[in-house]
C-alpha cells in the first residue's frame, strides 16, 4: 500500500508540473514535496523557543537535530539542494556496507580503478594487492578515497548498479532532495542533496555498529604491498585535531566533504551529558576550517541553548520502517535555488526533489540539465586549477595562509 501511494503522489505531481513552467506553477501544481514538516520548507533560519544561535554562520544551509528523537532543533534552508561532495559517501555506506563481511578479502584489478574521476581524493589502492573489506571501508571513511569506493562498487556489481541502489535507498529514507549520479560524491551535473537529507543519511548509518566504528576511527594501517603498510588518518578535523583546530569534545563522526568547485560540507555527531546531536553544514562562504568551526558552534548551541528549543521539524523514518509519506507543500514565488556542483544558483524548487512524471516532464528535465551543465562549465572555467581539473577531499583545500595543499 505504501508503494502504491508513493507512486501515485509522484505521478500526479510530475504530470501536473509538466504542464507548466516551474516558475509559473501554482501552489496546487507544486513540483516539490516537504519532508519533516512545513517549517522546513521555508528559507531562512527556523528556530522556536531558544535564542543564542551563533552569529557568524555563513553556510548556505545547515541543520541541528537530536539523534534519538529525530527532532530538528534549528535549521537554515534545510531542503536547499546543493552539491554534497564526499558527504554522499554516507549514503554509499548506508547502501553497500552490510553486503560484505568485513573479513572478506579482495584482490584489486585495473578495471576496478579505471573509472575514477581525475582529481579524486585517494587512499592509495593499487592493482594486484589484496585488501580486506574492512580496509576498503577504512579507505572510504578515513581518507574519503574514491579508489576504495570504486573497488567496493565494482564488488557490488558495478557503478551503475550501485548508483541505482543508492537512489533507491535515498527514496526509502525519504531523502527526496537527493539525486545520485556517482557513488563517490565527486562533482557531476545534477548530483545534489540537502542538509536535511545528509542528516538522514548520518542518522540511519550511525545505527549500524560498523558504520559508527569506521567513521569514528582516527588512524589505521593500510596495505602498501607485501608486508608493508602505511598509516592513514581521518580527515575529519574535529575528530583528530588538525590545521589549527582542536578536537571537539564528544564528537565521534561522521563525514566531511570538499571539492574545489562545490566547497566544503560536513555532517558531525557528538554526545554530551547523555544527549547526542547531529549537525550538517553545507557550503560556508569561507574555505578551510569554516565548515568545522560552524559545526562546532552549532553543536555548542545545541548542547546549551538548544535544550529549550521546540522542534521545528523532524527527521522522518524510512518508508520501509513505516515512516509517514510526505505531503506536498505550496511552492513559494521565490524558491531557494537548487545548486549544481559549482554552487551557483538555478531556478528549480528547493524543498524537495523535482519528481518525474510523463510526457512534458522530460522537457523540463532536459532544460534543467542543460542549465546545470552550462553553469557548471562556467564555474569550472573560473575555478579551474593549473590543469583544469576539480580537486576533491581535504588534501586539495587551501591551507591557512593561502598556500595550496595538493593531493598526493
Coordinates of C-alpha atoms in Angstrom, one line a residue:
X1 CA 0.0 0.0 0.0
X2 CA 2.9 2.3 0.8
X3 CA 4.5 1.8 -2.6
X4 CA 1.2 2.5 -4.4
X5 CA 0.6 5.7 -2.5
X6 CA 4.2 6.9 -3.2
X7 CA 3.9 6.2 -6.9
X8 CA 0.6 7.9 -7.1
X9 CA 1.9 11.0 -5.4
X10 CA 4.9 11.3 -7.6
X11 CA 3.0 10.6 -10.8
X12 CA 0.3 13.2 -10.0
X13 CA 2.9 15.9 -9.1
X14 CA 5.1 15.1 -12.1
X15 CA 2.2 15.2 -14.6
X16 CA 0.9 18.4 -13.2
X17 CA 4.3 20.1 -13.2
X18 CA 4.9 19.1 -16.7
X19 CA 2.1 21.2 -18.0
X20 CA 3.5 24.4 -16.6
X21 CA 6.9 26.1 -16.4
X22 CA 8.4 25.7 -12.9
X23 CA 8.5 29.5 -12.4
X24 CA 4.7 29.7 -13.3
X25 CA 3.5 26.7 -11.3
X26 CA 0.6 27.5 -8.9
X27 CA 0.6 26.2 -5.3
X28 CA -1.8 23.4 -6.3
X29 CA 0.7 22.4 -9.1
X30 CA 3.8 22.5 -7.0
X31 CA 6.5 20.1 -8.1
X32 CA 8.0 19.8 -4.6
X33 CA 7.5 17.7 -1.6
X34 CA 8.2 18.7 2.0
X35 CA 9.7 16.1 4.3
X36 CA 10.0 16.7 8.0
X37 CA 7.4 19.4 8.4
X38 CA 6.1 22.6 6.8
X39 CA 8.5 24.9 8.5
X40 CA 11.4 23.2 6.9
X41 CA 10.0 24.2 3.5
X42 CA 10.8 27.9 4.3
X43 CA 14.1 29.6 3.6
X44 CA 15.9 31.4 6.4
X45 CA 16.5 30.5 10.0
X46 CA 13.9 28.3 11.6
X47 CA 14.1 28.1 15.4
X48 CA 11.5 28.3 18.2
X49 CA 11.8 28.6 22.0
X50 CA 15.5 29.2 22.1
X51 CA 17.9 32.0 21.5
X52 CA 21.7 32.4 21.2
X53 CA 22.3 30.9 17.7
X54 CA 25.8 31.6 16.5
X55 CA 26.0 35.0 14.7
X56 CA 28.8 34.1 12.3
X57 CA 27.1 31.4 10.2
X58 CA 27.9 31.8 6.5
X59 CA 26.8 28.4 5.3
X60 CA 24.3 28.2 2.6
X61 CA 22.4 25.6 4.6
X62 CA 22.6 24.0 8.0
X63 CA 20.6 21.9 10.4
X64 CA 20.8 20.8 14.0
X65 CA 18.8 17.7 15.2
X66 CA 18.5 15.4 18.2
X67 CA 19.8 12.0 17.2
X68 CA 17.5 9.9 19.5
X69 CA 14.2 11.8 19.0
X70 CA 14.8 13.0 15.4
X71 CA 13.6 16.4 16.3
X72 CA 15.0 19.3 14.2
X73 CA 16.0 21.9 16.8
X74 CA 17.0 24.6 14.3
X75 CA 17.7 24.9 10.6
X76 CA 18.6 27.2 7.7
X77 CA 17.5 26.3 4.2
X78 CA 17.1 22.7 5.3
X79 CA 15.9 21.5 1.9
X80 CA 18.1 23.6 -0.3
X81 CA 19.6 21.4 -2.9
X82 CA 23.4 21.7 -3.0
X83 CA 26.4 19.6 -4.2
X84 CA 27.1 17.1 -1.4
X85 CA 30.8 16.3 -2.3
X86 CA 32.1 13.3 -0.3
X87 CA 29.3 13.5 2.4
X88 CA 27.4 11.5 -0.2
X89 CA 29.6 8.6 0.8
X90 CA 27.4 8.2 3.9
X91 CA 24.6 7.1 1.5
X92 CA 27.0 4.8 -0.2
X93 CA 27.8 3.2 3.1
X94 CA 24.1 3.0 4.0
X95 CA 23.5 1.1 0.8
X96 CA 26.6 -1.2 0.5
X97 CA 28.1 -1.6 3.9
X98 CA 26.2 -4.7 5.0
X99 CA 26.6 -6.6 1.8
X100 CA 30.1 -7.9 2.5
X101 CA 31.7 -9.4 5.6
X102 CA 34.4 -7.1 6.9
X103 CA 37.0 -10.0 6.8
X104 CA 36.3 -10.9 3.2
X105 CA 39.4 -10.4 1.0
X106 CA 39.5 -9.0 -2.5
X107 CA 42.3 -8.6 -5.0
X108 CA 42.0 -5.3 -6.9
X109 CA 42.2 -5.2 -10.7
X110 CA 43.0 -2.4 -13.1
X111 CA 39.3 -2.4 -14.2
X112 CA 38.2 -1.6 -10.6
X113 CA 40.2 1.7 -10.8
X114 CA 39.7 2.6 -14.4
X115 CA 36.7 4.9 -14.0
X116 CA 37.9 7.1 -11.1
X117 CA 37.5 10.8 -11.9
X118 CA 40.6 12.8 -12.3
X119 CA 41.3 15.0 -9.2
X120 CA 39.7 12.5 -6.9
X121 CA 40.8 12.0 -3.3
X122 CA 42.6 8.7 -3.0
X123 CA 43.7 6.4 -0.2
X124 CA 46.3 4.7 -2.4
X125 CA 44.8 1.4 -3.6
X126 CA 47.0 -0.5 -6.1
X127 CA 46.0 -3.2 -8.6
X128 CA 47.3 -6.7 -7.6
X129 CA 47.1 -6.0 -3.9
X130 CA 44.6 -7.9 -1.8
X131 CA 42.6 -5.9 0.8
X132 CA 40.1 -6.9 3.4
X133 CA 36.6 -5.3 3.2
X134 CA 37.4 -3.6 6.5
X135 CA 40.5 -2.0 5.0
X136 CA 38.5 -0.8 2.0
X137 CA 35.9 0.9 4.3
X138 CA 38.7 2.5 6.3
X139 CA 39.8 4.0 3.0
X140 CA 36.3 5.3 2.4
X141 CA 35.7 6.8 5.8
X142 CA 39.2 8.0 6.9
X143 CA 40.7 9.2 3.6
X144 CA 37.5 9.7 1.6
X145 CA 39.1 7.5 -1.0
X146 CA 37.3 7.4 -4.3
X147 CA 39.5 4.4 -5.2
X148 CA 38.1 2.5 -2.2
X149 CA 34.6 3.5 -3.2
X150 CA 35.0 2.3 -6.8
X151 CA 36.5 -1.0 -5.7
X152 CA 33.5 -1.7 -3.4
X153 CA 31.1 -0.5 -6.1
X154 CA 32.6 -3.0 -8.6
X155 CA 32.4 -5.7 -5.9
X156 CA 28.7 -4.8 -5.7
X157 CA 28.1 -5.3 -9.4
X158 CA 29.3 -2.1 -10.9
X159 CA 28.9 1.7 -10.8
X160 CA 25.6 1.8 -12.5
X161 CA 24.0 -0.8 -10.2
X162 CA 25.4 0.8 -7.1
X163 CA 24.1 4.3 -8.2
X164 CA 20.6 2.8 -8.8
X165 CA 20.7 1.1 -5.4
X166 CA 21.8 4.3 -3.7
X167 CA 19.0 6.3 -5.3
X168 CA 16.5 3.6 -4.2
X169 CA 18.0 3.8 -0.7
X170 CA 17.6 7.6 -0.7
X171 CA 14.0 7.2 -1.7
X172 CA 13.3 4.7 1.1
X173 CA 14.9 7.1 3.6
X174 CA 12.6 9.8 2.2
X175 CA 15.6 11.8 1.2
X176 CA 13.7 13.4 -1.7
X177 CA 16.2 16.3 -2.2
X178 CA 18.9 13.8 -3.3
X179 CA 19.8 12.9 -6.8
X180 CA 22.7 10.4 -7.2
X181 CA 24.9 10.4 -10.2
X182 CA 28.1 8.8 -8.8
X183 CA 28.8 6.7 -5.7
X184 CA 31.8 8.8 -4.6
X185 CA 30.3 12.3 -4.3
X186 CA 32.6 13.8 -7.0
X187 CA 31.2 16.8 -8.9
X188 CA 28.8 15.7 -11.6
X189 CA 26.0 17.8 -13.2
X190 CA 22.7 17.2 -11.3
X191 CA 24.3 15.4 -8.3
X192 CA 22.5 17.1 -5.4
X193 CA 21.5 16.6 -1.8
X194 CA 20.5 18.9 1.2
X195 CA 21.3 19.5 4.8
X196 CA 18.2 17.6 5.7
X197 CA 19.0 14.6 3.6
X198 CA 22.6 14.3 4.7
X199 CA 21.4 14.3 8.3
X200 CA 19.0 11.5 7.5
X201 CA 21.9 9.5 5.9
X202 CA 24.1 10.0 9.0
X203 CA 21.3 9.1 11.5
X204 CA 20.5 6.0 9.6
X205 CA 24.1 4.9 9.3
X206 CA 25.0 5.5 12.9
X207 CA 22.5 2.9 13.9
X208 CA 24.9 0.3 12.4
X209 CA 27.9 -0.6 14.6
X210 CA 30.3 -1.0 11.7
X211 CA 29.3 2.4 10.2
X212 CA 29.8 4.0 13.6
X213 CA 33.1 2.3 14.2
X214 CA 34.6 3.3 10.8
X215 CA 33.5 7.0 10.9
X216 CA 35.0 7.3 14.4
X217 CA 38.3 5.7 13.6
X218 CA 41.2 8.2 13.8
X219 CA 44.1 6.3 12.3
X220 CA 44.6 2.9 10.7
X221 CA 47.4 1.0 9.0
X222 CA 46.8 0.5 5.3
X223 CA 48.4 -2.2 3.0
X224 CA 51.2 -0.9 0.7
X225 CA 52.0 -4.3 -0.8
X226 CA 53.9 -7.3 0.6
X227 CA 54.1 -6.9 4.3
X228 CA 54.4 -3.2 4.2
X229 CA 51.8 -0.7 5.4
X230 CA 51.4 3.0 5.8
X231 CA 49.3 4.9 8.3
X232 CA 46.2 6.8 7.2
X233 CA 44.5 9.5 9.3
X234 CA 40.8 10.5 9.3
X235 CA 40.4 13.8 7.5
X236 CA 37.6 14.9 9.9
X237 CA 39.5 17.7 11.7
X238 CA 37.1 17.9 14.7
X239 CA 37.7 14.2 15.3
X240 CA 41.5 14.3 15.1
X241 CA 42.5 17.9 15.5
X242 CA 44.4 19.3 12.5
X243 CA 45.2 22.6 10.7
X244 CA 44.9 24.6 13.9
X245 CA 41.6 23.1 15.1
X246 CA 41.1 21.3 18.4
X247 CA 39.2 18.1 18.7
X248 CA 35.6 18.6 19.6
X249 CA 34.7 17.0 23.0
X250 CA 32.3 14.2 22.5
X251 CA 32.4 14.1 18.7
X252 CA 32.5 10.6 17.1
X253 CA 32.0 11.1 13.4
X254 CA 30.6 11.3 10.8
X255 CA 31.7 12.5 7.3
X256 CA 33.3 15.6 5.7
X257 CA 33.5 16.5 2.0
X258 CA 35.2 19.0 -0.2
X259 CA 35.7 19.8 -3.9
X260 CA 37.3 22.9 -5.4
X261 CA 34.0 23.6 -7.2
X262 CA 31.4 22.7 -4.6
X263 CA 33.2 23.9 -1.5
X264 CA 33.0 22.3 2.0
X265 CA 30.3 20.2 3.5
X266 CA 30.3 18.3 6.8
X267 CA 27.9 16.3 9.0
X268 CA 29.1 15.8 12.6
X269 CA 27.7 13.8 15.5
X270 CA 28.6 14.4 19.2
X271 CA 27.4 13.2 22.6
X272 CA 27.5 15.1 25.8
X273 CA 25.7 14.5 29.1
X274 CA 23.8 11.5 27.6
X275 CA 22.5 13.5 24.6
X276 CA 23.6 13.1 21.0
X277 CA 23.2 15.8 18.4
X278 CA 23.6 15.8 14.6
X279 CA 24.7 18.9 12.7
X280 CA 25.1 19.3 9.0
X281 CA 26.8 22.4 7.5
X282 CA 26.9 23.0 3.7
X283 CA 29.0 25.4 1.7
X284 CA 30.2 28.2 4.1
X285 CA 31.4 31.3 2.4
X286 CA 34.9 30.9 3.7
X287 CA 37.1 27.9 3.0
X288 CA 39.4 25.7 5.0
X289 CA 38.3 25.4 8.7
X290 CA 35.0 27.3 8.5
X291 CA 32.8 24.2 8.0
X292 CA 34.2 22.7 11.1
X293 CA 34.1 25.9 13.2
X294 CA 30.5 26.5 12.3
X295 CA 29.6 22.8 13.0
X296 CA 31.3 23.2 16.4
X297 CA 29.4 26.4 17.1
X298 CA 26.1 24.8 16.3
X299 CA 26.9 21.8 18.4
X300 CA 27.7 24.1 21.3
X301 CA 24.4 25.9 20.8
X302 CA 22.5 22.6 20.7
X303 CA 24.0 21.3 23.9
X304 CA 23.3 24.6 25.7
X305 CA 20.5 26.9 24.3
X306 CA 19.1 24.1 22.2
X307 CA 17.8 22.3 25.3
X308 CA 14.9 24.7 25.4
X309 CA 14.3 24.7 21.7
X310 CA 10.9 23.5 20.4
X311 CA 11.1 21.2 17.4
X312 CA 10.7 23.0 14.0
X313 CA 10.6 19.7 12.2
X314 CA 11.5 16.0 12.4
X315 CA 13.9 13.5 10.8
X316 CA 11.4 11.1 9.3
X317 CA 11.7 7.3 9.5
X318 CA 12.4 5.3 6.4
X319 CA 9.3 4.3 4.3
X320 CA 10.2 0.7 4.8
X321 CA 10.0 1.1 8.6
X322 CA 6.6 2.7 8.5
X323 CA 7.6 6.3 8.1
X324 CA 4.7 8.5 7.1
X325 CA 4.7 9.6 3.4
X326 CA 5.4 13.2 2.6
X327 CA 2.7 15.7 1.8
X328 CA 3.0 18.3 -1.0
X329 CA 3.7 21.9 0.1
X330 CA 2.7 25.1 -1.8
X331 CA 5.5 26.4 -4.0
X332 CA 6.8 29.8 -3.0
X333 CA 7.1 32.5 -5.6
X334 CA 10.8 32.8 -4.9
X335 CA 12.1 29.4 -4.0
X336 CA 15.5 28.7 -2.7
X337 CA 17.9 28.0 -5.6
X338 CA 18.9 24.4 -6.4
X339 CA 22.7 24.4 -6.9
X340 CA 24.9 22.2 -9.0
X341 CA 28.4 21.2 -8.4
X342 CA 29.7 24.7 -8.9
X343 CA 27.5 26.0 -6.1
X344 CA 25.8 28.5 -8.4
X345 CA 22.1 29.1 -8.3
X346 CA 19.4 27.8 -10.6
X347 CA 15.7 28.2 -10.6
X348 CA 14.5 24.8 -9.5
X349 CA 12.4 24.1 -6.4
X350 CA 14.4 23.7 -3.2
X351 CA 12.1 22.0 -0.8
X352 CA 12.0 18.6 -2.4
X353 CA 13.1 16.7 -5.5
X354 CA 11.6 17.5 -8.8
X355 CA 9.6 14.3 -9.3
X356 CA 9.4 12.7 -12.7
X357 CA 6.1 12.4 -14.5
X358 CA 5.4 11.5 -18.1
X359 CA 5.3 13.5 -21.3
X360 CA 6.3 17.1 -20.8
X361 CA 8.3 16.4 -17.7
X362 CA 11.1 15.2 -19.9
X363 CA 11.3 18.6 -21.5
X364 CA 11.7 20.3 -18.1
X365 CA 14.4 17.8 -17.0
X366 CA 16.3 18.3 -20.2
X367 CA 16.2 22.1 -19.8
X368 CA 17.2 21.9 -16.2
X369 CA 20.1 19.6 -17.1
X370 CA 21.3 21.9 -19.8
X371 CA 21.2 24.8 -17.3
X372 CA 23.2 22.9 -14.8
X373 CA 25.8 21.9 -17.4
X374 CA 26.1 25.5 -18.6
X375 CA 26.7 26.9 -15.2
X376 CA 29.0 24.0 -14.2
X377 CA 31.2 24.8 -17.2
X378 CA 31.2 28.5 -16.4
X379 CA 32.1 27.8 -12.8
X380 CA 34.8 25.3 -13.8
X381 CA 36.4 27.8 -16.1
X382 CA 36.5 30.4 -13.2
X383 CA 37.7 27.9 -10.6
X384 CA 39.9 25.6 -12.7
X385 CA 43.3 24.9 -11.4
X386 CA 46.6 24.6 -13.2
X387 CA 45.4 21.5 -15.2
X388 CA 41.8 22.4 -15.3
X389 CA 40.5 19.6 -13.0
X390 CA 38.5 19.7 -9.9
X391 CA 40.1 18.6 -6.7
X392 CA 38.2 16.5 -4.1
X393 CA 39.0 15.8 -0.5
X394 CA 40.8 17.6 2.3
X395 CA 44.0 17.1 0.5
X396 CA 43.0 19.7 -2.0
X397 CA 41.9 22.5 0.3
X398 CA 43.6 25.8 0.8
X399 CA 45.7 25.9 4.0
X400 CA 45.6 28.7 6.4
X401 CA 47.8 31.4 4.9
X402 CA 46.6 30.8 1.4
X403 CA 49.0 28.0 0.4
X404 CA 47.6 25.2 -1.8
X405 CA 47.8 21.8 -0.3
X406 CA 48.0 19.4 -3.2
X407 CA 46.6 15.9 -3.3
X408 CA 49.2 13.1 -3.2

